[in-house]
Tab-separated table of C-alpha atoms and ligand atoms in Angstrom:
chain	number	residue	atom	x	y	z
A	883	MET	CA	164.146	-46.738	134.133
A	884	GLY	CA	163.104	-49.747	136.701
A	885	GLU	CA	159.037	-48.127	136.825
A	886	LEU	CA	158.257	-51.589	137.432
A	887	ILE	CA	159.831	-52.338	140.218
A	888	PRO	CA	157.915	-50.945	143.606
A	889	PHE	CA	158.744	-48.283	145.287
A	890	ASP	CA	159.549	-49.968	148.608
A	891	ALA	CA	161.653	-53.027	146.958
A	892	ARG	CA	164.754	-51.256	145.660
A	893	ASP	CA	168.383	-51.225	146.654
A	894	GLY	CA	170.048	-48.701	147.753
A	895	GLN	CA	170.382	-46.283	151.257
A	896	ILE	CA	167.889	-43.276	152.198
A	897	TRP	CA	168.874	-41.149	154.545
A	898	MET	CA	166.169	-41.093	157.240
A	899	ASN	CA	166.171	-38.680	160.186
A	900	GLY	CA	170.048	-38.028	159.691
A	901	GLU	CA	171.700	-41.398	158.563
A	902	LEU	CA	171.284	-43.146	156.513
A	903	VAL	CA	169.283	-46.502	156.180
A	904	PRO	CA	168.992	-49.744	153.861
A	905	TRP	CA	166.208	-48.512	151.420
A	906	LYS	CA	163.715	-51.033	152.022
A	907	ASP	CA	164.593	-50.430	155.808
A	908	ALA	CA	163.414	-46.315	155.016
A	909	ARG	CA	159.890	-47.507	157.036
A	910	LEU	CA	157.211	-45.163	158.878
A	911	HIS	CA	154.244	-46.512	161.219
A	912	VAL	CA	150.388	-46.922	159.641
A	913	LEU	CA	149.788	-44.556	162.643
A	914	SER	CA	151.171	-41.134	161.176
A	915	HIS	CA	149.789	-37.885	161.523
A	916	GLY	CA	151.121	-37.442	158.062
A	917	LEU	CA	149.836	-40.338	156.309
A	918	HIS	CA	145.871	-39.778	158.217
A	919	TYR	CA	146.585	-36.143	158.186
A	920	ALA	CA	148.529	-35.389	155.112
A	921	SER	CA	150.784	-32.958	157.541
A	922	CYS	CA	153.474	-33.605	155.026
A	923	VAL	CA	155.465	-32.106	152.870
A	924	PHE	CA	158.458	-32.979	149.601
A	925	GLU	CA	160.228	-31.776	147.414
A	926	GLY	CA	161.799	-32.660	143.398
A	927	GLU	CA	165.275	-32.341	142.368
A	928	ARG	CA	167.363	-33.166	139.344
A	929	ALA	CA	171.185	-33.781	139.239
A	930	TYR	CA	172.900	-33.075	136.565
A	931	ALA	CA	176.222	-35.117	136.597
A	932	GLY	CA	176.834	-35.207	139.868
A	933	LYS	CA	175.337	-31.674	140.764
A	934	VAL	CA	172.002	-30.431	142.106
A	935	PHE	CA	170.691	-27.834	140.511
A	936	LYS	CA	169.555	-24.818	142.698
A	937	LEU	CA	169.989	-27.311	145.460
A	938	GLU	CA	169.949	-24.328	148.349
A	939	GLU	CA	166.618	-22.850	146.159
A	940	HIS	CA	164.454	-26.225	147.203
A	941	SER	CA	166.072	-26.906	150.541
A	942	GLN	CA	164.735	-23.461	151.593
A	943	ARG	CA	161.703	-24.023	150.047
A	944	LEU	CA	160.888	-27.567	151.756
A	945	ILE	CA	162.095	-25.201	154.751
A	946	ASP	CA	158.923	-22.449	154.051
A	947	SER	CA	156.477	-25.230	152.581
A	948	ALA	CA	156.483	-26.832	155.798
A	949	ARG	CA	156.485	-23.728	158.224
A	950	LEU	CA	152.990	-22.138	156.067
A	951	LEU	CA	151.942	-25.860	157.264
A	952	GLY	CA	152.878	-24.702	160.721
A	953	PHE	CA	156.441	-27.185	161.717
A	954	GLU	CA	159.470	-26.728	161.994
A	955	ILE	CA	161.618	-28.917	159.619
A	956	PRO	CA	164.877	-29.578	162.943
A	957	TYR	CA	167.627	-29.556	160.117
A	958	THR	CA	169.307	-26.769	159.132
A	959	ARG	CA	169.378	-25.268	154.593
A	960	GLU	CA	171.861	-26.533	155.157
A	961	GLU	CA	172.161	-29.950	156.825
A	962	LEU	CA	169.893	-30.471	153.974
A	963	ASP	CA	172.315	-30.134	151.024
A	964	ARG	CA	174.924	-31.941	153.023
A	965	ALA	CA	172.526	-34.516	153.507
A	966	THR	CA	171.451	-34.968	149.941
A	967	MET	CA	174.765	-34.760	148.778
A	968	GLU	CA	175.871	-37.454	150.995
A	969	THR	CA	172.331	-39.693	149.678
A	970	ILE	CA	173.169	-38.827	145.754
A	971	THR	CA	177.076	-40.430	146.260
A	972	ALA	CA	176.098	-43.422	148.992
A	973	ASN	CA	173.606	-44.442	145.933
A	974	GLY	CA	176.543	-44.330	143.077
A	975	LEU	CA	174.741	-41.675	141.280
A	976	SER	CA	175.368	-38.300	139.332
A	977	ASP	CA	172.518	-37.916	136.773
A	978	CYS	CA	168.707	-38.559	138.707
A	979	TYR	CA	166.430	-37.445	140.895
A	980	VAL	CA	165.641	-36.156	144.530
A	981	ARG	CA	162.729	-36.839	146.886
A	982	PRO	CA	163.066	-35.189	150.402
A	983	VAL	CA	160.050	-35.639	152.072
A	984	ALA	CA	159.179	-34.221	155.771
A	985	TRP	CA	156.049	-35.600	158.042
A	986	ARG	CA	154.526	-35.573	160.965
A	987	GLY	CA	155.189	-38.214	162.907
A	988	SER	CA	152.735	-40.559	165.668
A	989	GLU	CA	152.786	-39.537	168.933
A	990	GLN	CA	148.836	-37.863	168.274
A	991	MET	CA	145.933	-38.991	165.655
A	992	GLY	CA	143.933	-36.330	165.163
A	993	VAL	CA	143.330	-33.035	163.779
A	994	SER	CA	144.823	-31.554	166.210
A	995	ALA	CA	149.127	-31.885	166.317
A	996	GLN	CA	151.315	-29.842	168.233
A	997	ASN	CA	153.044	-32.665	169.591
A	998	THR	CA	153.576	-34.000	167.199
A	999	THR	CA	157.989	-35.487	166.600
A	1000	ILE	CA	158.918	-34.191	162.593
A	1001	HIS	CA	160.271	-36.617	160.327
A	1002	VAL	CA	162.896	-35.935	157.527
A	1003	ALA	CA	164.029	-38.304	154.587
A	1004	ILE	CA	165.685	-38.029	151.177
A	1005	ALA	CA	166.045	-40.780	148.572
A	1006	VAL	CA	167.433	-40.589	145.367
A	1007	TRP	CA	166.717	-42.598	141.867
A	1008	GLU	CA	166.815	-42.228	138.291
A	1009	TRP	CA	164.248	-40.762	136.321
A	1010	GLY	CA	164.241	-39.832	132.846
A	1011	ALA	CA	161.996	-38.313	130.897
A	1012	TYR	CA	158.631	-37.193	132.559
A	1013	TYR	CA	156.650	-35.857	129.185
A	1014	PRO	CA	157.204	-38.476	126.129
A	1015	ASP	CA	154.744	-36.863	124.183
A	1016	LEU	CA	152.497	-33.991	126.835
A	1017	THR	CA	148.955	-33.635	125.456
A	1018	LEU	CA	145.903	-31.967	127.637
A	1019	THR	CA	142.828	-32.325	128.783
A	1020	HIS	CA	141.068	-30.014	131.179
A	1021	ALA	CA	140.719	-31.190	134.219
A	1022	ILE	CA	137.914	-31.951	136.543
A	1023	PHE	CA	138.895	-30.535	139.067
A	1024	ARG	CA	140.835	-26.006	139.784
A	1025	ARG	CA	143.342	-24.381	142.493
A	1026	PRO	CA	142.022	-23.280	144.989
A	1027	SER	CA	142.321	-20.322	146.153
A	1028	PRO	CA	144.408	-18.568	148.183
A	1029	GLU	CA	141.869	-18.523	150.955
A	1030	THR	CA	141.120	-22.179	150.871
A	1031	ALA	CA	144.137	-23.683	151.487
A	1032	PRO	CA	148.113	-22.638	151.418
A	1033	VAL	CA	148.991	-22.829	147.840
A	1034	HIS	CA	152.497	-22.169	147.865
A	1035	SER	CA	153.533	-24.721	150.293
A	1036	LYS	CA	154.612	-27.909	148.659
A	1037	ALA	CA	151.665	-29.670	150.310
A	1038	ALA	CA	150.968	-33.433	150.194
A	1039	GLY	CA	147.500	-33.069	150.390
A	1040	LEU	CA	147.266	-30.598	146.838
A	1041	TYR	CA	148.316	-33.384	145.525
A	1042	MET	CA	145.376	-35.153	145.971
A	1043	ILE	CA	143.118	-33.154	143.009
A	1044	CYS	CA	146.714	-33.192	140.251
A	1045	THR	CA	146.526	-37.798	140.824
A	1046	LEU	CA	142.704	-37.164	140.507
A	1047	SER	CA	142.869	-34.656	137.260
A	1048	LYS	CA	145.335	-36.522	135.528
A	1049	HIS	CA	143.679	-40.456	135.815
A	1050	ALA	CA	140.623	-38.860	134.430
A	1051	ALA	CA	143.165	-37.140	131.656
A	1052	GLU	CA	145.047	-40.618	131.012
A	1053	ALA	CA	141.686	-42.434	130.900
A	1054	LYS	CA	140.375	-40.298	127.939
A	1055	GLY	CA	143.518	-40.632	126.594
A	1056	PHE	CA	145.156	-37.418	127.266
A	1057	ALA	CA	148.942	-37.677	129.181
A	1058	ASP	CA	147.706	-34.802	131.697
A	1059	ALA	CA	145.160	-32.323	132.699
A	1060	LEU	CA	145.064	-28.200	132.888
A	1061	MET	CA	144.218	-27.191	135.683
A	1062	LEU	CA	142.270	-23.861	135.812
A	1063	ASP	CA	142.946	-21.568	138.903
A	1064	TYR	CA	139.205	-20.727	141.288
A	1065	ARG	CA	138.681	-17.501	139.338
A	1066	GLY	CA	138.934	-19.772	135.489
A	1067	TYR	CA	142.329	-18.082	134.532
A	1068	VAL	CA	144.968	-20.527	133.996
A	1069	ALA	CA	146.758	-21.941	136.092
A	1070	GLU	CA	149.528	-24.733	135.597
A	1071	THR	CA	148.893	-28.771	134.716
A	1072	THR	CA	149.375	-31.292	138.018
A	1073	GLY	CA	152.473	-30.679	138.266
A	1074	ALA	CA	154.073	-28.347	135.799
A	1075	ASN	CA	154.016	-24.407	135.461
A	1076	ILE	CA	152.985	-23.231	131.984
A	1077	PHE	CA	154.228	-20.915	129.207
A	1078	LEU	CA	152.116	-19.580	125.539
A	1079	VAL	CA	154.113	-17.920	122.566
A	1080	MET	CA	152.887	-15.383	121.882
A	1081	ASN	CA	154.053	-13.426	118.707
A	1082	GLY	CA	157.579	-13.685	119.953
A	1083	SER	CA	156.917	-12.966	123.475
A	1084	LEU	CA	155.586	-14.819	126.542
A	1085	HIS	CA	152.836	-14.662	128.514
A	1086	THR	CA	152.344	-17.057	131.350
A	1087	PRO	CA	149.836	-17.570	134.451
A	1088	ILE	CA	150.620	-14.511	137.581
A	1089	ALA	CA	151.848	-17.328	140.361
A	1090	ASP	CA	149.195	-16.238	143.381
A	1091	CYS	CA	147.421	-19.077	143.877
A	1092	PHE	CA	149.230	-22.437	143.387
A	1093	LEU	CA	153.706	-22.643	142.807
A	1094	ASN	CA	156.030	-20.208	142.054
A	1095	GLY	CA	157.914	-23.047	140.511
A	1096	ILE	CA	162.245	-22.459	140.693
A	1097	THR	CA	162.080	-23.815	137.101
A	1098	ARG	CA	159.602	-21.334	135.983
A	1099	ARG	CA	161.082	-18.717	137.668
A	1100	THR	CA	164.844	-20.117	136.073
A	1101	VAL	CA	162.669	-19.936	132.653
A	1102	ILE	CA	161.103	-16.196	133.019
A	1103	GLU	CA	165.402	-15.576	133.765
A	1104	LEU	CA	166.867	-17.167	130.363
A	1105	ALA	CA	164.063	-15.436	128.300
A	1106	GLU	CA	164.925	-12.171	130.377
A	1107	ARG	CA	168.898	-12.704	129.062
A	1108	ARG	CA	167.369	-13.758	125.812
A	1109	GLY	CA	166.064	-10.581	125.072
A	1110	ILE	CA	162.507	-12.309	124.784
A	1111	PRO	CA	160.151	-9.952	127.034
A	1112	VAL	CA	157.858	-12.022	129.503
A	1113	ILE	CA	154.166	-11.038	130.428
A	1114	GLU	CA	152.595	-12.594	134.064
A	1115	ARG	CA	149.789	-11.661	133.759
A	1116	HIS	CA	146.322	-13.638	133.943
A	1117	ILE	CA	145.014	-16.428	130.986
A	1118	LEU	CA	142.017	-17.486	129.546
A	1119	PRO	CA	140.719	-20.447	128.879
A	1120	GLU	CA	139.893	-19.314	125.070
A	1121	GLU	CA	143.374	-17.235	124.707
A	1122	LEU	CA	144.919	-21.259	124.733
A	1123	ASP	CA	143.867	-21.357	120.642
A	1124	HIS	CA	146.078	-17.766	119.999
A	1125	ALA	CA	149.242	-19.243	120.827
A	1126	GLN	CA	152.292	-20.567	118.435
A	1127	GLU	CA	153.656	-22.578	121.293
A	1128	ILE	CA	153.292	-23.675	124.940
A	1129	PHE	CA	155.399	-25.326	126.918
A	1130	VAL	CA	155.474	-26.165	130.589
A	1131	THR	CA	158.079	-26.675	133.154
A	1132	GLY	CA	158.912	-27.991	135.815
A	1133	THR	CA	162.137	-29.995	137.512
A	1134	ALA	CA	160.697	-32.909	136.020
A	1135	ALA	CA	159.182	-32.043	133.165
A	1136	GLU	CA	162.004	-29.604	132.687
A	1137	ILE	CA	161.121	-27.690	129.449
A	1138	THR	CA	158.608	-29.990	127.655
A	1139	PRO	CA	157.083	-28.208	124.518
A	1140	VAL	CA	152.746	-29.164	124.256
A	1141	ARG	CA	151.666	-31.158	121.057
A	1142	ALA	CA	148.159	-30.076	121.570
A	1143	ILE	CA	145.175	-28.464	124.742
A	1144	GLU	CA	141.954	-30.566	123.925
A	1145	ASP	CA	141.816	-30.795	119.673
A	1146	ARG	CA	144.090	-28.117	118.899
A	1147	ARG	CA	147.748	-28.768	117.396
A	1148	TYR	CA	150.694	-27.176	118.382
A	1149	GLN	CA	154.146	-27.890	117.133
A	1150	LEU	CA	157.571	-26.965	118.518
A	1151	GLY	CA	158.948	-23.429	117.387
A	1152	PRO	CA	161.458	-21.695	117.698
A	1153	VAL	CA	160.701	-20.151	121.130
A	1154	THR	CA	160.574	-22.427	123.549
A	1155	ARG	CA	163.263	-24.581	121.303
A	1156	ASP	CA	166.066	-21.739	122.211
A	1157	LEU	CA	165.314	-22.030	125.961
A	1158	MET	CA	165.336	-26.072	126.073
A	1159	ASP	CA	169.016	-25.013	124.304
A	1160	ASP	CA	169.383	-22.489	126.925
A	1161	PHE	CA	168.169	-24.657	129.919
A	1162	ALA	CA	169.899	-28.023	128.826
A	1163	ALA	CA	173.055	-25.755	129.173
A	1164	LEU	CA	172.444	-24.257	132.316
A	1165	THR	CA	172.088	-27.484	134.718
A	1166	ARG	CA	175.358	-28.654	132.534
A	1167	ALA	CA	177.284	-26.552	133.306
A	1168	GLY	CA	175.675	-26.245	137.377
B	1158	PMP	N1	153.749	-27.114	139.956
B	1158	PMP	C1	153.459	-28.091	140.891
B	1158	PMP	C2	152.321	-28.342	141.086
B	1158	PMP	C3	154.428	-28.843	140.715
B	1158	PMP	O1	154.424	-30.741	141.553
B	1158	PMP	C4	155.817	-28.835	140.057
B	1158	PMP	C5	156.714	-29.886	140.240
B	1158	PMP	N2	158.019	-29.320	142.433
B	1158	PMP	C6	155.585	-27.769	139.872
B	1158	PMP	C7	154.959	-26.898	139.552
B	1158	PMP	C8	157.439	-26.877	139.226
B	1158	PMP	O2	158.166	-26.277	139.943
B	1158	PMP	P1	159.861	-26.947	140.278
B	1158	PMP	O3	160.007	-25.747	138.793
B	1158	PMP	O4	159.990	-25.911	141.063
B	1158	PMP	O5	159.419	-28.448	140.287
């Protein structure tokens, strides 16, 4: 997967502020508001056989995430869609990850940033399975309340507690952290939504303080198509013990079965397997 080559030292083309530039020239100044004050939003997308799965929804979410942080992306959804496809083609890829990012520039260096220019870039690269063997431990941070942060924005700043939680989990030998929300209910992992299979039904937390993932919404549709009841509700951490199967969903994670949470182990069961098959068929169909 080439993960060992630093991301700023690779070859290819990156779309930046309206044009394709050589990968190594896609730079920003160190005095950028987005870097200092996290006035930055991003997306994560996947292309399958040359087509980005749910591209329009991702481009729209980038625009919406920016609006939640008080800034307007200077491109329409259609322009972002076109720029994404242009970037994939320019890099000669067909199955890849796509990373659009938008941030406030350098005109102001303080908390206020009303007069900053908005920058947008789109990079693409090959990226295989996100979670080859998913084991979870409880996170050291909780998802904040909607009164504490713009929780429905895919904002860079909200990932601070994710990186810290993931590092703490990795230090204990786990692949990732399971985050509770500010009330103590099960929320999500540091980069994916979570589903429990309980007696033939799917249970998933209400997305009222974290990202209502595009993959999460797709999986709910796929389950309903199969006649599997889907129950969105508050889930207490004690209930995880009573699930027969657990999986997570996300653009990078796709549908990944959870092998263990702390010392409780789970099998890859029939409901997860069926949904993984349906999801693979859907992404292949484009
Ligand atoms: N939660 C978090 C914190 C994420 O980073 C992601 C990945 N974008 C998701 C959930 C899943 O969202 P999606 O299915 O839209 O990729």
